[in-house]
């Protein structure tokens, strides 16, 4: 990854603001005039990709930096995964929101490395705040982003499950959620069933519960717990607590092919 290098250490608020505007211009190009090229480069079949604005006014889609910690704050990871899981305009607006956050973090990172005091930070923020955000330019001032997000998550297909994952699951998708508990009438009907069949069913349920209880999180090693959010890696097929890999249910709705941090790192360094 080459985001254009950094110039911290002796930058003034004006210098860093100039860098901010150039990177902002590059990202705007990706989301507007170069949107078709940007769309094609964000292939969901690739690894976690990021959108970088460069200090020369251009943009690039690339893998995250290999060094830890990176030289600059990282943009949103895996923007390509949501590309085909939502409307294009909503996806571009989502990338715009994350890009605005990244531009601010880069500028104030440079400011911190330059030893900015309160007045210098305030001056930099005022200059940045005079410009409309990328999201405002993409979606229009006053657009209800929460509404967009709600509609997007309700229309997307889920790759995750809150039910207990089964040990030894070899499918790419997660197991289906357990059925709702039977009603009182259904319970009475079950009591009238043949005792042998009922006993066999209980044995099978016991095996499934034993498998679910034996599943361990690939990150922390803890067992599955009820009402916990889990996600399965498509590469190594291990299950993870969402909180352990920093994946929320809303974000997972738009991940077409999830790769855990370990598999993503291996691919990036291969």
PDB file of N, CA, C and O in Angstrom, residues 184-220:
ATOM      1  N   UNK A 184     -48.623 -24.790  23.297  1.00  0.00           N
ATOM      2  CA  UNK A 184     -49.171 -25.747  24.252  1.00  0.00           C
ATOM      3  C   UNK A 184     -49.873 -26.892  23.530  1.00  0.00           C
ATOM      4  O   UNK A 184     -49.744 -28.065  23.905  1.00  0.00           O
ATOM      5  N   UNK A 185     -50.602 -26.544  22.445  1.00  0.00           N
ATOM      6  CA  UNK A 185     -51.291 -27.595  21.695  1.00  0.00           C
ATOM      7  C   UNK A 185     -50.324 -28.532  21.022  1.00  0.00           C
ATOM      8  O   UNK A 185     -50.533 -29.744  20.979  1.00  0.00           O
ATOM      9  N   UNK A 186     -49.238 -27.993  20.502  1.00  0.00           N
ATOM     10  CA  UNK A 186     -48.238 -28.836  19.852  1.00  0.00           C
ATOM     11  C   UNK A 186     -47.591 -29.774  20.864  1.00  0.00           C
ATOM     12  O   UNK A 186     -47.268 -30.911  20.553  1.00  0.00           O
ATOM     13  N   UNK A 187     -47.379 -29.273  22.092  1.00  0.00           N
ATOM     14  CA  UNK A 187     -46.785 -30.121  23.124  1.00  0.00           C
ATOM     15  C   UNK A 187     -47.690 -31.304  23.435  1.00  0.00           C
ATOM     16  O   UNK A 187     -47.236 -32.429  23.656  1.00  0.00           O
ATOM     17  N   UNK A 188     -49.030 -31.041  23.487  1.00  0.00           N
ATOM     18  CA  UNK A 188     -49.958 -32.133  23.764  1.00  0.00           C
ATOM     19  C   UNK A 188     -49.951 -33.154  22.642  1.00  0.00           C
ATOM     20  O   UNK A 188     -50.027 -34.356  22.877  1.00  0.00           O
ATOM     21  N   UNK A 189     -49.863 -32.670  21.384  1.00  0.00           N
ATOM     22  CA  UNK A 189     -49.808 -33.595  20.252  1.00  0.00           C
ATOM     23  C   UNK A 189     -48.557 -34.458  20.307  1.00  0.00           C
ATOM     24  O   UNK A 189     -48.604 -35.644  19.967  1.00  0.00           O
ATOM     25  N   UNK A 190     -47.455 -33.866  20.730  1.00  0.00           N
ATOM     26  CA  UNK A 190     -46.210 -34.622  20.795  1.00  0.00           C
ATOM     27  C   UNK A 190     -46.285 -35.729  21.841  1.00  0.00           C
ATOM     28  O   UNK A 190     -45.676 -36.782  21.708  1.00  0.00           O
ATOM     29  N   UNK A 191     -47.025 -35.454  22.912  1.00  0.00           N
ATOM     30  CA  UNK A 191     -47.145 -36.477  23.963  1.00  0.00           C
ATOM     31  C   UNK A 191     -47.886 -37.697  23.453  1.00  0.00           C
ATOM     32  O   UNK A 191     -47.716 -38.804  23.981  1.00  0.00           O
ATOM     33  N   UNK A 192     -48.757 -37.516  22.440  1.00  0.00           N
ATOM     34  CA  UNK A 192     -49.515 -38.642  21.880  1.00  0.00           C
ATOM     35  C   UNK A 192     -48.722 -39.435  20.858  1.00  0.00           C
ATOM     36  O   UNK A 192     -49.183 -40.456  20.368  1.00  0.00           O
ATOM     37  N   UNK A 193     -47.534 -38.962  20.522  1.00  0.00           N
ATOM     38  CA  UNK A 193     -46.710 -39.660  19.535  1.00  0.00           C
ATOM     39  C   UNK A 193     -46.126 -40.925  20.139  1.00  0.00           C
ATOM     40  O   UNK A 193     -46.097 -41.116  21.366  1.00  0.00           O
ATOM     41  N   UNK A 194     -45.649 -41.761  19.252  1.00  0.00           N
ATOM     42  CA  UNK A 194     -45.018 -43.001  19.706  1.00  0.00           C
ATOM     43  C   UNK A 194     -43.817 -42.699  20.580  1.00  0.00           C
ATOM     44  O   UNK A 194     -42.975 -41.879  20.237  1.00  0.00           O
ATOM     45  N   UNK A 195     -43.719 -43.338  21.751  1.00  0.00           N
ATOM     46  CA  UNK A 195     -42.649 -43.067  22.711  1.00  0.00           C
ATOM     47  C   UNK A 195     -41.282 -43.370  22.122  1.00  0.00           C
ATOM     48  O   UNK A 195     -40.292 -42.686  22.411  1.00  0.00           O
ATOM     49  N   UNK A 196     -41.214 -44.391  21.281  1.00  0.00           N
ATOM     50  CA  UNK A 196     -39.920 -44.738  20.696  1.00  0.00           C
ATOM     51  C   UNK A 196     -39.414 -43.644  19.786  1.00  0.00           C
ATOM     52  O   UNK A 196     -38.238 -43.284  19.825  1.00  0.00           O
ATOM     53  N   UNK A 197     -40.316 -43.068  18.958  1.00  0.00           N
ATOM     54  CA  UNK A 197     -39.910 -41.996  18.057  1.00  0.00           C
ATOM     55  C   UNK A 197     -39.533 -40.757  18.836  1.00  0.00           C
ATOM     56  O   UNK A 197     -38.564 -40.071  18.512  1.00  0.00           O
ATOM     57  N   UNK A 198     -40.280 -40.487  19.901  1.00  0.00           N
ATOM     58  CA  UNK A 198     -39.970 -39.311  20.720  1.00  0.00           C
ATOM     59  C   UNK A 198     -38.613 -39.468  21.381  1.00  0.00           C
ATOM     60  O   UNK A 198     -37.822 -38.530  21.468  1.00  0.00           O
ATOM     61  N   UNK A 199     -38.321 -40.681  21.846  1.00  0.00           N
ATOM     62  CA  UNK A 199     -37.027 -40.908  22.492  1.00  0.00           C
ATOM     63  C   UNK A 199     -35.886 -40.740  21.514  1.00  0.00           C
ATOM     64  O   UNK A 199     -34.837 -40.201  21.848  1.00  0.00           O
ATOM     65  N   UNK A 200     -36.110 -41.197  20.262  1.00  0.00           N
ATOM     66  CA  UNK A 200     -35.074 -41.042  19.252  1.00  0.00           C
ATOM     67  C   UNK A 200     -34.835 -39.581  18.931  1.00  0.00           C
ATOM     68  O   UNK A 200     -33.696 -39.138  18.760  1.00  0.00           O
ATOM     69  N   UNK A 201     -35.927 -38.798  18.866  1.00  0.00           N
ATOM     70  CA  UNK A 201     -35.792 -37.369  18.595  1.00  0.00           C
ATOM     71  C   UNK A 201     -35.037 -36.657  19.697  1.00  0.00           C
ATOM     72  O   UNK A 201     -34.219 -35.782  19.451  1.00  0.00           O
ATOM     73  N   UNK A 202     -35.306 -37.033  20.960  1.00  0.00           N
ATOM     74  CA  UNK A 202     -34.605 -36.405  22.080  1.00  0.00           C
ATOM     75  C   UNK A 202     -33.118 -36.701  22.019  1.00  0.00           C
ATOM     76  O   UNK A 202     -32.291 -35.862  22.354  1.00  0.00           O
ATOM     77  N   UNK A 203     -32.780 -37.923  21.584  1.00  0.00           N
ATOM     78  CA  UNK A 203     -31.371 -38.286  21.489  1.00  0.00           C
ATOM     79  C   UNK A 203     -30.659 -37.444  20.451  1.00  0.00           C
ATOM     80  O   UNK A 203     -29.532 -36.979  20.661  1.00  0.00           O
ATOM     81  N   UNK A 204     -31.343 -37.215  19.286  1.00  0.00           N
ATOM     82  CA  UNK A 204     -30.743 -36.397  18.243  1.00  0.00           C
ATOM     83  C   UNK A 204     -30.564 -34.960  18.713  1.00  0.00           C
ATOM     84  O   UNK A 204     -29.544 -34.332  18.443  1.00  0.00           O
ATOM     85  N   UNK A 205     -31.563 -34.431  19.444  1.00  0.00           N
ATOM     86  CA  UNK A 205     -31.456 -33.072  19.953  1.00  0.00           C
ATOM     87  C   UNK A 205     -30.306 -32.963  20.929  1.00  0.00           C
ATOM     88  O   UNK A 205     -29.582 -31.977  20.977  1.00  0.00           O
ATOM     89  N   UNK A 206     -30.113 -33.986  21.716  1.00  0.00           N
ATOM     90  CA  UNK A 206     -29.010 -33.971  22.675  1.00  0.00           C
ATOM     91  C   UNK A 206     -27.672 -33.923  21.978  1.00  0.00           C
ATOM     92  O   UNK A 206     -26.749 -33.248  22.435  1.00  0.00           O
ATOM     93  N   UNK A 207     -27.563 -34.651  20.837  1.00  0.00           N
ATOM     94  CA  UNK A 207     -26.305 -34.634  20.094  1.00  0.00           C
ATOM     95  C   UNK A 207     -26.035 -33.255  19.540  1.00  0.00           C
ATOM     96  O   UNK A 207     -24.903 -32.769  19.574  1.00  0.00           O
ATOM     97  N   UNK A 208     -27.096 -32.589  19.005  1.00  0.00           N
ATOM     98  CA  UNK A 208     -26.910 -31.257  18.446  1.00  0.00           C
ATOM     99  C   UNK A 208     -26.507 -30.268  19.523  1.00  0.00           C
ATOM    100  O   UNK A 208     -25.640 -29.427  19.314  1.00  0.00           O
ATOM    101  N   UNK A 209     -27.138 -30.358  20.699  1.00  0.00           N
ATOM    102  CA  UNK A 209     -26.780 -29.455  21.778  1.00  0.00           C
ATOM    103  C   UNK A 209     -25.351 -29.681  22.230  1.00  0.00           C
ATOM    104  O   UNK A 209     -24.619 -28.753  22.562  1.00  0.00           O
ATOM    105  N   UNK A 210     -24.916 -30.937  22.216  1.00  0.00           N
ATOM    106  CA  UNK A 210     -23.546 -31.227  22.612  1.00  0.00           C
ATOM    107  C   UNK A 210     -22.557 -30.649  21.626  1.00  0.00           C
ATOM    108  O   UNK A 210     -21.517 -30.123  21.996  1.00  0.00           O
ATOM    109  N   UNK A 211     -22.901 -30.712  20.313  1.00  0.00           N
ATOM    110  CA  UNK A 211     -22.025 -30.143  19.304  1.00  0.00           C
ATOM    111  C   UNK A 211     -21.939 -28.636  19.446  1.00  0.00           C
ATOM    112  O   UNK A 211     -20.867 -28.047  19.379  1.00  0.00           O
ATOM    113  N   UNK A 212     -23.098 -27.994  19.664  1.00  0.00           N
ATOM    114  CA  UNK A 212     -23.100 -26.545  19.789  1.00  0.00           C
ATOM    115  C   UNK A 212     -22.320 -26.102  21.005  1.00  0.00           C
ATOM    116  O   UNK A 212     -21.584 -25.122  20.977  1.00  0.00           O
ATOM    117  N   UNK A 213     -22.488 -26.843  22.105  1.00  0.00           N
ATOM    118  CA  UNK A 213     -21.804 -26.450  23.326  1.00  0.00           C
ATOM    119  C   UNK A 213     -20.306 -26.610  23.232  1.00  0.00           C
ATOM    120  O   UNK A 213     -19.560 -25.990  23.980  1.00  0.00           O
ATOM    121  N   UNK A 214     -19.834 -27.482  22.292  1.00  0.00           N
ATOM    122  CA  UNK A 214     -18.396 -27.723  22.187  1.00  0.00           C
ATOM    123  C   UNK A 214     -17.712 -26.750  21.239  1.00  0.00           C
ATOM    124  O   UNK A 214     -16.504 -26.779  21.101  1.00  0.00           O
ATOM    125  N   UNK A 215     -18.463 -25.900  20.546  1.00  0.00           N
ATOM    126  CA  UNK A 215     -17.870 -24.961  19.603  1.00  0.00           C
ATOM    127  C   UNK A 215     -17.149 -23.851  20.355  1.00  0.00           C
ATOM    128  O   UNK A 215     -17.693 -23.268  21.284  1.00  0.00           O
ATOM    129  N   UNK A 216     -15.927 -23.574  19.928  1.00  0.00           N
ATOM    130  CA  UNK A 216     -15.119 -22.553  20.580  1.00  0.00           C
ATOM    131  C   UNK A 216     -14.866 -21.401  19.617  1.00  0.00           C
ATOM    132  O   UNK A 216     -14.753 -21.599  18.410  1.00  0.00           O
ATOM    133  N   UNK A 217     -14.773 -20.215  20.162  1.00  0.00           N
ATOM    134  CA  UNK A 217     -14.452 -19.033  19.354  1.00  0.00           C
ATOM    135  C   UNK A 217     -13.004 -19.134  18.889  1.00  0.00           C
ATOM    136  O   UNK A 217     -12.099 -19.413  19.688  1.00  0.00           O
ATOM    137  N   UNK A 218     -12.775 -18.893  17.593  1.00  0.00           N
ATOM    138  CA  UNK A 218     -11.427 -18.979  17.044  1.00  0.00           C
ATOM    139  C   UNK A 218     -10.502 -17.887  17.529  1.00  0.00           C
ATOM    140  O   UNK A 218      -9.290 -17.961  17.326  1.00  0.00           O
ATOM    141  N   UNK A 219     -11.040 -16.851  18.177  1.00  0.00           N
ATOM    142  CA  UNK A 219     -10.209 -15.749  18.665  1.00  0.00           C
ATOM    143  C   UNK A 219      -9.904 -15.862  20.146  1.00  0.00           C
ATOM    144  O   UNK A 219      -8.749 -15.843  20.563  1.00  0.00           O
ATOM    145  N   UNK A 220     -10.971 -15.994  20.971  1.00  0.00           N
ATOM    146  CA  UNK A 220     -10.766 -16.000  22.429  1.00  0.00           C
ATOM    147  C   UNK A 220     -10.792 -17.389  23.038  1.00  0.00           C
ATOM    148  O   UNK A 220     -10.366 -17.582  24.173  1.00  0.00           O
TER     149      UNK A 220
END
